Short mmCIF file of C-alpha atoms in Angstrom, two decimals:
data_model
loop_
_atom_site.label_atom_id
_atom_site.label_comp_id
_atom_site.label_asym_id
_atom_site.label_seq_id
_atom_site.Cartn_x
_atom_site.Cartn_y
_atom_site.Cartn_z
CA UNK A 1 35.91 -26.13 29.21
CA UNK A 2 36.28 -24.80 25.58
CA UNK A 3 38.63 -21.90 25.26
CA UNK A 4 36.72 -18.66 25.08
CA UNK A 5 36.15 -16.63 22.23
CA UNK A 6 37.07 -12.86 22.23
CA UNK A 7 35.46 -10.33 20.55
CA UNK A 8 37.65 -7.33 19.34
CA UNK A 9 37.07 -3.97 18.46
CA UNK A 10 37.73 -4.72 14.91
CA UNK A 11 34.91 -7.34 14.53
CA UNK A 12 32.51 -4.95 16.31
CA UNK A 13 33.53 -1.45 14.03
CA UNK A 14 33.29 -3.82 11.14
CA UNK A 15 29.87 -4.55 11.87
CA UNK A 16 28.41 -1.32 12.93
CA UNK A 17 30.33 0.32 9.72
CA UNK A 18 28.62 -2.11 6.97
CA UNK A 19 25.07 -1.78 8.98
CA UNK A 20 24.79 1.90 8.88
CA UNK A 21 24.48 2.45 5.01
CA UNK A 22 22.07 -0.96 4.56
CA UNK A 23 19.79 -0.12 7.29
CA UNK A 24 19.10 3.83 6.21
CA UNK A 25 18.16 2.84 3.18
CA UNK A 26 16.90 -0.99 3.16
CA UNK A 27 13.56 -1.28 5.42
CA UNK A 28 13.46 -4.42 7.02
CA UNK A 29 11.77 -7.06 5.33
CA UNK A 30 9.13 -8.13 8.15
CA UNK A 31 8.60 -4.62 8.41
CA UNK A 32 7.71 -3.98 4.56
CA UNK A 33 5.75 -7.28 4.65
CA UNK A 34 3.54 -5.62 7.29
CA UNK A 35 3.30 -3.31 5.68
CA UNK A 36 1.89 -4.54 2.53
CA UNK A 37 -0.45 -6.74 4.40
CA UNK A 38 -2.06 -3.58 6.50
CA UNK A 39 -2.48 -1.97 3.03
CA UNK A 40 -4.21 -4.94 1.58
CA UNK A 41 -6.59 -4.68 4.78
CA UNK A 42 -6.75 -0.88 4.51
CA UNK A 43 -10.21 0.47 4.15
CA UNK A 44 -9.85 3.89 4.91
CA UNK A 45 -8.92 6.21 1.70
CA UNK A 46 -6.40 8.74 3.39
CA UNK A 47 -5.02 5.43 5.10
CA UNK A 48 -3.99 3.31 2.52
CA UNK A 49 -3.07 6.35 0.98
CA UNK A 50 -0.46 6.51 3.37
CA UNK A 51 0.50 2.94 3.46
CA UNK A 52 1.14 3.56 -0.69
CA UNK A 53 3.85 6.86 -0.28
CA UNK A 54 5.06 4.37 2.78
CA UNK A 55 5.52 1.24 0.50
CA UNK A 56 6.49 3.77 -2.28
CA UNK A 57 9.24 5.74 -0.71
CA UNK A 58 10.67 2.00 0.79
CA UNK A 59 11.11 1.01 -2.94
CA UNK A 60 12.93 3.95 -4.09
CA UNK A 61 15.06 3.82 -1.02
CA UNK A 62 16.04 0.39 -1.91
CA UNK A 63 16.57 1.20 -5.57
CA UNK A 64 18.37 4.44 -5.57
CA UNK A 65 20.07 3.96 -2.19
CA UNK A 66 19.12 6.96 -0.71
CA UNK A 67 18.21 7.12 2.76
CA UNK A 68 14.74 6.16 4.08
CA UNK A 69 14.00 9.36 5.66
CA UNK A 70 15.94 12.53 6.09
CA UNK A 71 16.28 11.95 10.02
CA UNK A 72 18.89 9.29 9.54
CA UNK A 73 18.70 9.40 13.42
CA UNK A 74 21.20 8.23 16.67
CA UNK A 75 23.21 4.99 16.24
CA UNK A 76 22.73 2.57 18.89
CA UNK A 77 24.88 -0.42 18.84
CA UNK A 78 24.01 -3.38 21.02
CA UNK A 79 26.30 -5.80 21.61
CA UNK A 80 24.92 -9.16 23.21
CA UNK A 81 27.36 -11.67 24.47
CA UNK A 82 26.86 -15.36 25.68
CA UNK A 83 28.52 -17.75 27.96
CA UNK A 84 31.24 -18.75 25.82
CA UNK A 85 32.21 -14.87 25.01
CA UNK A 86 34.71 -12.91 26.26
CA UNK A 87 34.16 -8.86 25.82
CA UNK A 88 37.57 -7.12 25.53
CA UNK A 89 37.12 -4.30 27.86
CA UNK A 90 37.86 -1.67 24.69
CA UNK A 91 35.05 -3.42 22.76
CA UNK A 92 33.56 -0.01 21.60
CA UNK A 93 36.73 1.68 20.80
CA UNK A 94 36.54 1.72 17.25
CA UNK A 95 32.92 2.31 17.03
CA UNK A 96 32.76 5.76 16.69
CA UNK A 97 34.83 6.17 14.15
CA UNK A 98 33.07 3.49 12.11
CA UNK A 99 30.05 6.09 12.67
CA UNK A 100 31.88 8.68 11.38
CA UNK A 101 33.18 6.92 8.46
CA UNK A 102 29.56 5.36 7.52
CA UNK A 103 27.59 8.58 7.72
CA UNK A 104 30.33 10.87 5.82
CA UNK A 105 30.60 8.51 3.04
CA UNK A 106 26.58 7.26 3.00
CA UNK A 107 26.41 11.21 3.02
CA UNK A 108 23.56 10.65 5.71
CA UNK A 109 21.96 13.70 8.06
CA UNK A 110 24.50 14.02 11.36
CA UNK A 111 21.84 14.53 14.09
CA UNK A 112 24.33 14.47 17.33
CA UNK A 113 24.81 17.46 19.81
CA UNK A 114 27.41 17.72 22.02
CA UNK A 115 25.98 18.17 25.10
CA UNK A 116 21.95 18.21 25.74
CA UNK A 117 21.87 20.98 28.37
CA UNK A 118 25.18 23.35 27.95
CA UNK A 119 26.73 22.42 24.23
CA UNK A 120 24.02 21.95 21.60
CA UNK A 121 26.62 22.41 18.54
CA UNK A 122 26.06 19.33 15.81
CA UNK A 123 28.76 17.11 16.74
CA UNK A 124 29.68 17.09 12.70
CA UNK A 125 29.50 13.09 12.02
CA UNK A 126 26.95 11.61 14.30
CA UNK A 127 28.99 10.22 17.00
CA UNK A 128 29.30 9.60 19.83
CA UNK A 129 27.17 6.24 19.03
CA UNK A 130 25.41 4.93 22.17
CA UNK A 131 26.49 1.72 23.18
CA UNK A 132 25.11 -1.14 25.83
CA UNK A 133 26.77 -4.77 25.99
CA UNK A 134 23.81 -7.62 26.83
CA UNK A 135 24.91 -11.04 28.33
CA UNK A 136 22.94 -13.48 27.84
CA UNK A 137 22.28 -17.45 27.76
CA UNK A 138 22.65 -18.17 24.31
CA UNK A 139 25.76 -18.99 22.56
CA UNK A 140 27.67 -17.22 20.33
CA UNK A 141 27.79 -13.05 20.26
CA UNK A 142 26.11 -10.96 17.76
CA UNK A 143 25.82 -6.80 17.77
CA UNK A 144 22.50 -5.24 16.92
CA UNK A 145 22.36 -1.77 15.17
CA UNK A 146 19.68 0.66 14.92
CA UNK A 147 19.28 4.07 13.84
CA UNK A 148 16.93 5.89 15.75
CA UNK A 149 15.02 9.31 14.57
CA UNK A 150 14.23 11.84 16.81
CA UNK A 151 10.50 11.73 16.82
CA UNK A 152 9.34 8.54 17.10
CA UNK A 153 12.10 8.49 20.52
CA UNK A 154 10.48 11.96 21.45
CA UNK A 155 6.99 10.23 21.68
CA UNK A 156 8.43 7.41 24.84
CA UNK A 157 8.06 7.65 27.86
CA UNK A 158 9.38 5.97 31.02
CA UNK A 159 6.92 5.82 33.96
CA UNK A 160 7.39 4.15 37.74
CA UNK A 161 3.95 2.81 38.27
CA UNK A 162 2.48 1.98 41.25
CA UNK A 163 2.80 -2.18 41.67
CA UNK A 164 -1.36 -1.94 42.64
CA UNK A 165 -1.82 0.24 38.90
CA UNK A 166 -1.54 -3.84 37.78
CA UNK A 167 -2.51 -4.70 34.34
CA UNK A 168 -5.37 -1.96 34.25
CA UNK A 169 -2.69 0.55 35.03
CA UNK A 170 -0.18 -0.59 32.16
CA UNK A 171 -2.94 -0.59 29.72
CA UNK A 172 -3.97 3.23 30.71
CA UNK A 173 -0.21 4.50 30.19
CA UNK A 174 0.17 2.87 27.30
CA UNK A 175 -3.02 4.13 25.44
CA UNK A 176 -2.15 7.37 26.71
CA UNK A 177 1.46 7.83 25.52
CA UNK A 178 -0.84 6.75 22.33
CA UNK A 179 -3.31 9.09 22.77
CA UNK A 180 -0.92 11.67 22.77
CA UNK A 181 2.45 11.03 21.09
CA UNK A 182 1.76 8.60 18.70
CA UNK A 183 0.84 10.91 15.44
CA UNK A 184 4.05 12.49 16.35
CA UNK A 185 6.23 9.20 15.78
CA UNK A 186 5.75 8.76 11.92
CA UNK A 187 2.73 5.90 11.93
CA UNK A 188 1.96 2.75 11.80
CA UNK A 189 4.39 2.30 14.28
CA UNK A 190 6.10 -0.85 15.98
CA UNK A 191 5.67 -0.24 19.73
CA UNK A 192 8.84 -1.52 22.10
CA UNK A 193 7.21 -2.34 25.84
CA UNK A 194 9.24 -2.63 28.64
CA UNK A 195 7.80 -3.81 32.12
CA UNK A 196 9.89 -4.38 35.32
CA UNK A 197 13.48 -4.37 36.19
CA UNK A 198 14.70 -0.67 37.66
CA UNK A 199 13.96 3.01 36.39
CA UNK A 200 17.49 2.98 34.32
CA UNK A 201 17.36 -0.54 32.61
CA UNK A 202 13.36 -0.85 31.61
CA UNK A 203 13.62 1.67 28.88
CA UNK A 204 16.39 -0.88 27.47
CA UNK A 205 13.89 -3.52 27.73
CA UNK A 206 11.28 -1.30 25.35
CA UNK A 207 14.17 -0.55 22.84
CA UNK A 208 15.24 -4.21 22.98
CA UNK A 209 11.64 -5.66 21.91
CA UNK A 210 11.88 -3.40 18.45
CA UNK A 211 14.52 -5.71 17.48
CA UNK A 212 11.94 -8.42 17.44
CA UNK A 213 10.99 -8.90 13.93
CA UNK A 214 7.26 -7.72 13.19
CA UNK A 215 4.80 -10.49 13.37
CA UNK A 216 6.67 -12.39 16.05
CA UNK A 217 5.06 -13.13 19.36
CA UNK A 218 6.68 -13.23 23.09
CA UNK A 219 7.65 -16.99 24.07
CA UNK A 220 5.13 -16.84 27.44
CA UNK A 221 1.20 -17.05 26.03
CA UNK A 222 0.17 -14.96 29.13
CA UNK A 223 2.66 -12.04 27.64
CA UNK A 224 1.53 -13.07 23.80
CA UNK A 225 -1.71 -12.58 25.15
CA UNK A 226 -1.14 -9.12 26.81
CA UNK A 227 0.59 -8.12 23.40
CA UNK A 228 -2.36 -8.84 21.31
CA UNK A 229 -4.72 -7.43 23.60
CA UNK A 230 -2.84 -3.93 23.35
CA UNK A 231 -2.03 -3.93 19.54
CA UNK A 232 -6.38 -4.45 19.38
CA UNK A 233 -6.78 -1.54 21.56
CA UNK A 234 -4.13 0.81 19.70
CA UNK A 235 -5.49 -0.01 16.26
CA UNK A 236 -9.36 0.48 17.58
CA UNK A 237 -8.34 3.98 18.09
CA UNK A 238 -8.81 4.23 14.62
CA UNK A 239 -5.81 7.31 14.58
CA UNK A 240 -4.31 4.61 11.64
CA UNK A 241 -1.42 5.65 9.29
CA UNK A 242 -0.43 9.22 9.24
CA UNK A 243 -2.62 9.36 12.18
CA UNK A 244 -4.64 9.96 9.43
CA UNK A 245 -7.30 7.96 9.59
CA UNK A 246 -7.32 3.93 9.61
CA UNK A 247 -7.40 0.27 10.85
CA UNK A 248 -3.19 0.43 11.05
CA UNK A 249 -1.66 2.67 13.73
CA UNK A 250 0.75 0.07 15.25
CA UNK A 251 2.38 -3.19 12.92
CA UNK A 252 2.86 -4.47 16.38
CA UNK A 253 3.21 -4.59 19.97
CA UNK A 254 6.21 -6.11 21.20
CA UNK A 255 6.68 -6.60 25.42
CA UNK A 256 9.73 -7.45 27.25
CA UNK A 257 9.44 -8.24 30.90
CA UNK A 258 11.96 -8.74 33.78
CA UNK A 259 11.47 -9.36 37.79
CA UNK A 260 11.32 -5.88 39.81
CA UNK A 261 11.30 -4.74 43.56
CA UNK A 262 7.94 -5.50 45.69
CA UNK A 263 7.05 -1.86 45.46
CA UNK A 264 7.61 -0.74 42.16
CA UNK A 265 6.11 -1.52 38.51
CA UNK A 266 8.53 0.03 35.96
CA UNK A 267 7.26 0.82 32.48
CA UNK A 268 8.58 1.76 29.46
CA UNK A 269 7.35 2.40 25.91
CA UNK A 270 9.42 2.89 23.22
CA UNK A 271 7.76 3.96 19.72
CA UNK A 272 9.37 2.76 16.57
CA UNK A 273 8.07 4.50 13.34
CA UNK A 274 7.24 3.23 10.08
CA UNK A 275 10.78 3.31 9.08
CA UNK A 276 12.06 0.80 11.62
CA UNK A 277 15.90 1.04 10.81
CA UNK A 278 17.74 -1.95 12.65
CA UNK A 279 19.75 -4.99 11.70
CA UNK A 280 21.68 -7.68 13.82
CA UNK A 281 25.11 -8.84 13.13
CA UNK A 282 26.13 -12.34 13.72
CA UNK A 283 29.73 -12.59 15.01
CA UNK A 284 31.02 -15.54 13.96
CA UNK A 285 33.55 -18.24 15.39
CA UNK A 286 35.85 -17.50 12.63
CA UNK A 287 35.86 -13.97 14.00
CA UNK A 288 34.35 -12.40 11.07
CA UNK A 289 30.81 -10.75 10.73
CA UNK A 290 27.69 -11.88 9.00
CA UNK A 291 24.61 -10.12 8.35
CA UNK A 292 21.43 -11.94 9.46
#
């Protein structure tokens, strides 16, 4: 058996220190693409207004390195570990200050409170970051970073569906959340779907299908198929951009689905807004990080 490679502290601060000042002011570039091709589709005036300031403000971002939007949002760092991986058990250690660092010198909006019931004083440099390790079956280890703003999180939702609610039932709660939430979260919007597992791990399984990049499709046709048929029905609401008015009110619809108990049909959904802010960090067998 090959000796096992262990990923430090060091390699994982690194990482989530070099991220943070990239991805608040760099869009992604599958986003932006989709961007630009829902504009080119866009018949609706106020609409591809909208998609213009979007494209717009991503350029000046880019060129003047300022930050994408003003709600440079949570930090959540990812890391995802495979077979031939070992995690030191302090793996996170050093994250927070690498937070702290990145945001005081990125001079980006702290957003943090210390405690969401009895302490709502600003933390004063964004930490603490929220953190999750993922094992999985590929090789190699990798950390994924994304800065999450306020509203687009404020318009999920995690719901514990009946198992009989079915299809039929996913579709209603979805187009709901929609319905309701969606002008809220900063649109065209890339929506995260979670469906199965348990109450506390389906909402990871929404936030985890954001990281898919925009225009990709799930590897099982039935769930490709159940992702098309959703972004269809969100876009036919005809909210579009800005909730404005439009063809465009998702990019996407990503779903992410795991077994679950006999009686239960876990759902979450997970809006990501126009500025979808995330990046993934290839660790490398050299020990030292690469940006993918």
């Amino acid at each position: 058996m090959d000796t096992l490679r262990i990923i430090t502290k060091e390699q994982i601060a690194r990482a989530v220190y070099e991220a943070i000042p990239h991805i608040a002011c760099v869009l992604p570039c599958d986003v932006r693409c989709a961007l630009e091709d829902a504009r080119a589709l866009e018949r609706n005036e106020r609409g591809a207004f909208v998609l213009d300031q979007l494209i717009e403000n991503a350029r000046i971002a880019q060129h003047d390195r300022v930050p994408l939007c003003q709600d440079t949002g949570t930090v959540w760092v990812c890391l995802e570990a495979g077979p031939d991986v070992c995690v030191a058990g302090d793996a996170f250690s050093a994250v927070d200050a690498a937070v702290a660092r990145a945001y005081d010198e990125a001079r980006l909006r702290k957003s943090v409170v210390r405690d969401a019931l009895v302490d709502r004083r600003n933390t004063g440099d964004n930490t603490p970051a929220f953190t999750d390790v993922h094992f999985v079956e590929r090789p190699g280890a990798r950390v994924h970073v994304m800065l999450k703003g306020g509203g687009s999180d404020n318009a999920s939702r995690v719901v514990m569906l009946a198992p009989g609610a079915g299809h039929e039932g996913i579709v209603h709660e979805v187009m709901d959340c929609v319905r309701t939430k969606a002008a809220n979260a900063c649109p065209p919007l890339v929506i995260g779907i979670g469906v199965g597992s348990t109450f506390d791990s389906v909402a990871h399984l929404a936030k985890t299908a954001l990281l898919r990049p925009v225009g990709t499709t799930a590897s099982d046709s039935r769930v490709a198929a159940f992702e098309r048929m959703l972004l269809e029905a969100v876009n036919a609401t005809g909210m579009g951009p800005g909730a404005l008015g439009g063809s465009t009110l998702a990019l996407d619809v990503h779903v992410e689905t795991a077994p679950c108990h006999i009686a239960a049909l876990p759902l979450a959904i997970n809006m990501g807004c126009s500025a979808m802010r995330r990046m993934t960090v290839e660790l490398s067998c050299a020990n030292e990080g690469g940006v993918r």
